[in-house]
Structure formats: C-alpha cells, structure tokens
XYZ file of C-alpha atoms in Angstrom:
339
model
C 8.876 -13.639 2.019
C 11.004 -14.832 -0.822
C 12.359 -12.440 -3.519
C 12.491 -15.306 -6.172
C 9.886 -17.394 -7.953
C 10.137 -20.629 -9.705
C 8.928 -20.842 -13.289
C 8.367 -23.982 -15.246
C 9.968 -23.909 -18.655
C 9.140 -27.672 -19.739
C 5.566 -28.472 -19.369
C 5.799 -32.033 -20.737
C 3.374 -34.274 -18.883
C 5.862 -36.804 -18.321
C 9.098 -36.809 -16.198
C 10.229 -33.927 -13.949
C 9.945 -30.559 -15.390
C 13.218 -28.412 -15.705
C 12.953 -25.488 -13.496
C 14.542 -22.115 -13.930
C 14.931 -19.594 -11.162
C 14.919 -16.039 -11.267
C 12.766 -12.892 -10.630
C 9.581 -13.957 -12.397
C 6.724 -11.558 -11.449
C 6.038 -7.904 -11.352
C 3.401 -6.459 -9.324
C 1.622 -3.547 -11.109
C -0.683 -1.211 -9.238
C -2.652 1.630 -10.911
C -3.582 4.324 -8.710
C -5.242 7.618 -8.657
C -3.652 8.432 -5.315
C -6.050 6.827 -2.790
C -4.720 6.674 0.788
C -5.354 3.018 0.642
C -2.496 2.523 -1.684
C 0.039 2.537 1.366
C -1.748 -0.440 2.943
C -1.540 -2.314 -0.482
C 2.132 -1.825 -0.793
C 2.776 -2.733 2.764
C 0.786 -5.986 2.460
C 2.966 -6.903 -0.533
C 6.110 -6.392 1.171
C 9.665 -6.163 0.004
C 9.717 -9.405 -2.262
C 8.760 -8.805 -5.785
C 9.289 -5.946 -8.151
C 6.689 -3.407 -7.719
C 5.499 -0.781 -10.322
C 3.044 1.757 -9.347
C 1.547 3.714 -12.109
C 0.294 7.085 -11.134
C -2.819 7.916 -13.137
C -3.585 11.165 -11.800
C -4.416 13.655 -14.650
C -1.397 15.920 -15.742
C -3.659 18.926 -15.202
C -3.714 18.097 -11.477
C 0.066 18.850 -11.259
C -0.380 22.207 -9.667
C 1.556 24.124 -7.037
C -0.003 21.715 -4.413
C 0.778 18.481 -6.294
C 2.823 15.973 -4.411
C 4.503 12.865 -5.531
C 3.008 9.507 -4.322
C 4.139 8.515 -0.872
C 5.654 5.030 -1.818
C 8.518 3.211 -0.605
C 11.975 3.911 -2.379
C 12.129 0.456 -3.785
C 8.821 0.770 -5.615
C 9.103 2.059 -9.299
C 6.628 4.756 -10.110
C 5.413 5.677 -13.788
C 2.834 8.290 -14.778
C 0.079 7.419 -17.227
C -1.543 11.007 -17.382
C -5.127 10.314 -16.183
C -6.036 7.939 -19.115
C -7.759 5.501 -17.035
C -6.873 2.111 -15.340
C -6.578 0.119 -18.729
C -3.879 2.518 -19.945
C -2.214 2.505 -16.634
C -2.066 -1.213 -16.479
C -0.583 -1.287 -19.978
C 2.029 1.111 -18.923
C 2.943 -1.067 -16.018
C 3.184 -4.417 -17.691
C 4.985 -3.044 -20.769
C 7.645 -1.541 -18.483
C 8.094 -4.979 -16.817
C 10.484 -7.663 -18.180
C 9.229 -10.612 -15.975
C 7.372 -13.578 -17.284
C 4.443 -12.954 -15.232
C 2.606 -9.545 -14.175
C 0.146 -9.563 -11.388
C -2.358 -6.645 -11.245
C -3.586 -5.358 -8.040
C -6.082 -2.563 -7.240
C -4.851 0.244 -5.065
C -7.760 -0.331 -2.494
C -7.070 -4.017 -1.758
C -4.956 -5.563 0.950
C -3.119 -8.882 0.029
C -3.388 -11.382 2.828
C -0.583 -12.776 4.920
C 1.889 -14.774 2.995
C 0.517 -13.422 -0.177
C 3.944 -13.527 -1.956
C 4.515 -17.121 -1.021
C 1.060 -18.224 -2.156
C 1.574 -16.350 -5.413
C 4.693 -18.186 -5.801
C 2.958 -21.393 -5.317
C -0.132 -20.482 -7.652
C 2.204 -19.707 -10.582
C 5.276 -21.878 -10.187
C 4.161 -24.941 -11.955
C 1.390 -23.858 -14.236
C 1.561 -25.378 -17.694
C 2.471 -23.063 -20.628
C -1.115 -22.951 -21.963
C -2.368 -21.080 -18.797
C -2.336 -17.510 -19.333
C -3.927 -16.199 -16.134
C -4.305 -16.845 -12.544
C -6.854 -15.139 -10.231
C -6.521 -14.652 -6.602
C -9.407 -15.361 -4.153
C -11.083 -12.252 -3.102
C -12.645 -11.707 0.320
C -14.868 -8.601 1.062
C -15.320 -8.336 4.784
C -18.705 -6.902 5.656
C -19.673 -4.917 8.824
C -20.809 -7.359 11.599
C -24.088 -7.010 13.420
C -26.201 -5.810 10.803
C -27.391 -6.204 7.242
C -25.162 -4.750 4.500
C -26.082 -1.631 2.516
C -26.713 -1.673 -1.115
C -23.208 -0.278 -1.836
C -21.584 -2.908 0.464
C -23.636 -5.704 -1.252
C -22.426 -4.414 -4.709
C -18.711 -4.519 -3.449
C -19.298 -7.976 -1.760
C -20.290 -9.254 -5.347
C -16.610 -8.985 -6.347
C -15.887 -12.073 -4.391
C -17.675 -14.209 -6.756
C -16.650 -12.297 -9.953
C -14.303 -13.973 -12.623
C -11.115 -12.632 -13.822
C -11.221 -9.212 -12.100
C -7.820 -7.255 -11.684
C -8.393 -6.722 -8.015
C -5.868 -9.563 -7.912
C -5.075 -11.040 -11.484
C -1.794 -12.341 -12.813
C -1.148 -12.676 -16.468
C 1.540 -14.389 -18.273
C 3.451 -11.934 -20.257
C 3.051 -14.006 -23.581
C -0.705 -13.662 -22.993
C -0.537 -9.960 -22.525
C 1.505 -9.636 -25.710
C -0.590 -12.009 -27.803
C -3.566 -9.928 -26.990
C -2.093 -6.273 -26.933
C -3.042 -5.977 -23.173
C -5.970 -4.047 -22.012
C -8.344 -2.202 -24.397
C -7.887 1.446 -23.658
C -11.433 2.345 -25.106
C -12.686 1.227 -21.693
C -12.417 4.427 -19.771
C -13.020 3.287 -16.162
C -12.431 0.384 -13.786
C -15.243 -1.623 -15.264
C -15.368 -4.277 -17.895
C -11.854 -3.749 -19.145
C -10.643 -6.754 -17.111
C -13.494 -8.897 -18.384
C -12.700 -8.080 -21.923
C -9.023 -8.909 -21.535
C -9.996 -12.223 -20.070
C -12.240 -13.221 -22.984
C -9.566 -12.053 -25.528
C -6.886 -14.025 -23.672
C -8.990 -17.143 -23.790
C -9.742 -16.647 -27.362
C -6.079 -16.535 -28.065
C -5.901 -20.083 -26.882
C -4.727 -19.630 -23.229
C -6.626 -21.077 -20.136
C -7.475 -19.101 -16.965
C -7.414 -20.650 -13.567
C -7.976 -19.681 -9.933
C -5.220 -19.831 -7.400
C -5.215 -20.119 -3.521
C -3.734 -16.751 -2.539
C -6.007 -14.586 -0.703
C -6.689 -10.699 -0.990
C -8.985 -8.663 0.922
C -11.247 -5.791 -0.617
C -12.410 -3.499 2.136
C -15.715 -1.799 1.708
C -15.463 1.938 1.470
C -17.979 4.720 1.437
C -18.104 6.464 -1.834
C -20.805 8.944 -0.773
C -24.494 9.444 -1.338
C -24.370 9.436 -5.040
C -21.940 6.443 -5.699
C -24.595 4.287 -7.048
C -25.548 7.020 -9.515
C -21.951 7.382 -10.641
C -21.509 3.615 -10.983
C -24.208 3.797 -13.981
C -21.306 5.005 -16.208
C -20.526 1.324 -16.697
C -23.505 1.025 -18.927
C -21.439 2.645 -21.620
C -18.730 0.096 -21.221
C -21.442 -2.733 -21.531
C -22.250 -1.140 -24.983
C -18.618 -1.673 -25.844
C -18.585 -5.304 -24.659
C -21.579 -6.019 -26.752
C -19.929 -4.433 -29.775
C -16.668 -6.384 -29.375
C -17.813 -9.765 -27.982
C -21.266 -10.106 -29.349
C -24.791 -10.509 -27.713
C -23.800 -13.363 -25.357
C -20.927 -11.661 -23.703
C -22.499 -11.701 -20.314
C -22.750 -15.499 -20.228
C -19.141 -15.634 -21.573
C -18.028 -13.913 -18.407
C -20.403 -15.788 -16.015
C -22.362 -12.730 -15.350
C -26.142 -12.137 -15.416
C -28.630 -9.694 -17.029
C -29.046 -6.213 -15.491
C -31.818 -4.029 -15.131
C -31.359 -1.801 -18.304
C -34.600 -2.948 -20.033
C -36.612 -2.028 -16.841
C -34.690 1.279 -16.519
C -35.680 2.161 -20.208
C -39.413 1.366 -19.360
C -39.298 3.472 -16.260
C -37.646 6.297 -18.192
C -39.998 5.933 -21.119
C -43.032 6.099 -18.705
C -41.668 9.167 -17.097
C -41.028 10.912 -20.404
C -44.329 9.921 -21.730
C -46.117 11.350 -18.572
C -44.252 14.731 -18.993
C -45.135 14.752 -22.848
C -48.810 13.779 -22.290
C -49.087 16.593 -19.548
C -47.480 19.109 -21.640
C -50.084 18.460 -24.352
C -53.053 18.778 -22.016
C -53.817 14.939 -21.893
C -54.123 14.844 -18.147
C -55.767 11.382 -17.776
C -53.269 9.631 -19.958
C -50.517 11.703 -18.315
C -51.767 10.552 -14.848
C -51.775 6.856 -16.104
C -48.273 6.985 -17.447
C -47.105 8.847 -14.172
C -48.541 6.032 -11.976
C -46.830 3.524 -14.111
C -43.510 5.458 -13.692
C -44.140 5.785 -9.924
C -44.815 1.954 -9.572
C -41.810 0.913 -11.397
C -39.626 3.467 -9.389
C -41.067 2.140 -6.193
C -40.405 -1.442 -7.195
C -36.809 -0.708 -7.887
C -36.272 1.371 -4.716
C -37.766 -1.493 -2.585
C -35.580 -4.110 -4.262
C -32.814 -2.194 -2.976
C -34.103 -1.236 0.280
C -35.530 -4.581 1.401
C -32.130 -6.635 1.903
C -30.422 -3.600 3.708
C -30.276 -2.397 7.131
C -33.223 -0.033 6.500
C -31.842 2.834 8.510
C -33.406 6.192 7.666
C -30.122 7.249 5.885
C -30.134 4.137 3.813
C -33.815 4.448 2.749
C -33.383 7.966 1.997
C -30.496 7.201 -0.216
C -32.219 4.354 -1.963
C -35.326 6.405 -2.562
C -33.559 9.376 -4.161
C -31.113 7.452 -6.234
C -33.689 4.957 -7.313
C -35.595 7.932 -9.121
C -32.238 9.230 -10.672
C -30.588 5.831 -11.785
C -32.951 4.747 -14.657
C -32.481 7.814 -16.888
C -28.775 8.176 -16.036
C -28.206 4.453 -16.888
C -30.150 4.798 -20.264
C -28.105 8.111 -21.158
C -24.904 6.219 -20.388
C -25.937 3.270 -22.570
C -26.872 5.445 -25.436
C -23.504 7.317 -25.142
C -21.680 4.075 -25.181
C -23.634 2.646 -28.185
C -22.707 5.857 -30.086
C -19.065 5.620 -29.238
C -18.826 1.977 -29.855
C -20.362 2.364 -33.340
C -18.218 5.586 -34.275
C -15.080 3.931 -32.821
C -14.310 7.131 -30.641
C -12.644 6.801 -27.413
C -14.706 7.537 -24.269
C-alpha cells in the first residue's frame, strides 16, 4: 500500500492536469471503544494518516478505564462522549490534508482499499466535494435474514453515509462540518451531504469496497433505534418537508405508529370512563394495527421462535416509543436546544 496520494490542482478540461504529490488524505474513525475497531484499523493498514477519536464519556474514565488498544502510529483524540458528529468534527479539524475520509468503527475496508481510495480521489475535479465508497453487507448464508439484519443490509444502498465517506477539506470548511445537534449515528451524515451540495459541491460514488458486518445488538435494538425519529424532526426543520426525497429516502411508518398509539390511548381512556363497547372497538383497532406491523416484520424473516417472539414484543413497544421520540425531537428542534 502506498503512503502517498496524488491530488489534482488544475482541473481545466483541456491538456494534462498539473499533479502535486504528497500526503493527501487523513482517515478519521470515531469510536466508543467497540472491539471491532481493531479490525477496521488493521484493514486500513499503515499507509495513510489515521486519527481515532475516542468518544467515550469522560465520566467513564474510572479506575478501570483503559486507553484504546490502537497501533502506535495512530493518533488518538478525545471528544468526551458528545456523539459521532462532534467526534468527526474533532478529527477532521485536527487533520491538515486536502481530503478526509470517515470510517465507522465497525466496518472493514476491503483488500487494496488504500489504493482504491487513491484512485477514487486522485483526479476528481475541484467541484467534487465528496466520494462515497461502495458498501457491502454480508448476510448469513442458508437462511432468510432477520429484521435487524435486513435493516443493516439497507445501508448498502444508502447515499452519502459515513461508513466510508471522503470529503474534501474545503467542503467541510465551507459547511462547518457535521451539525452537532444530531446526537447519534443517524441522519448527521445525510444532513452534511445536503449542505455540501447546497454549498455548490458535487458528490460522487467511488469504486473502493468496504464491508459492514452484521452484529447482534440485542433483543431491544429495534426499540433503541427509534431514537432516530428525533433526528428526523431536526432534518425536517433544517431542510424542509421534502428532505427524504432529497437524500433518496422513502417515507417511514410514523403516521401508522401515531394511529396505532392513538388507538391504544383511546381504548385506555374509554375503558377508564366506563365506555366498554367503544373501548373494545378501539382496542381491536389497536390490536389489528399492531398485528399488521408485527407480521410485516416477521414474514420476510427466518420465522424462528426467537425471531417471532422478538418481533411480537417489540412491535407493541415501537409505535409509542417512536412517537415519543418524534415529539421530543420536534420540541428540541423548535427551541434550538441540543439533544
């Protein structure tokens, strides 16, 4: 692997561009200390400058706290648990190279990734502000994927996600980088992409390949994922009603979740008031909506007893949790408070 990258400094369409050599990229990896970080760094190899940003909360630095196990060549910064947006900002602002490539701490760059990155970036014209790597999500063979695995597999078709996304430093400077009002690893990358395009830069997709392994985040992972509804509220506030179309996304189930939650609350209210028949009708509506949601998640999957149980339970919990997070996000977006 090479330690050098070539960058184009004359992007005129005629003649041979003038080439300038030198260290041209910094790899920034925010982390909360996942064991997968070691595989990410090993796959990058010894070529480019690497900055790992330790985003573990400062209060976690107790007697049993240990530094991140990273190679000595890797520069480590701390961002104090302020979230991946703040961690990435700390990383790119500490870099001095013309390009900064962001990797998540749970991805594995493919063989020859540095060379492929070099080729992706070397001759891009100056109006291109970002280059996304191709993402591959290997799924378990011999069976249908679970609901969680299907959600992770959807990343392979997502636009401008920071699992592997390189940005020109001038594009980051023009936009101020990531919006730190986004508290988690959700929508902060899409927000930046929209602002980079609005600043006049183009975004392109490269040929380098990065793998995103599927991991088991536990029984309640789909419920925790509903925190992203708060970030959706901020996206709507910042980018308008059509923000989903602008990032190539599709509508979610929030309206159905609101209807399901409303039917459940109505059934409880009517029952408390002694109106049993109306309460029963509302309760049946809630049950039907909940069953439809559960089956939509169960049908494509392996339908093992464990998966069916997980889908049945979490499908009852997700609608009110999603609505609560959306309301929280709307309040914070309107008041300007940080999440």
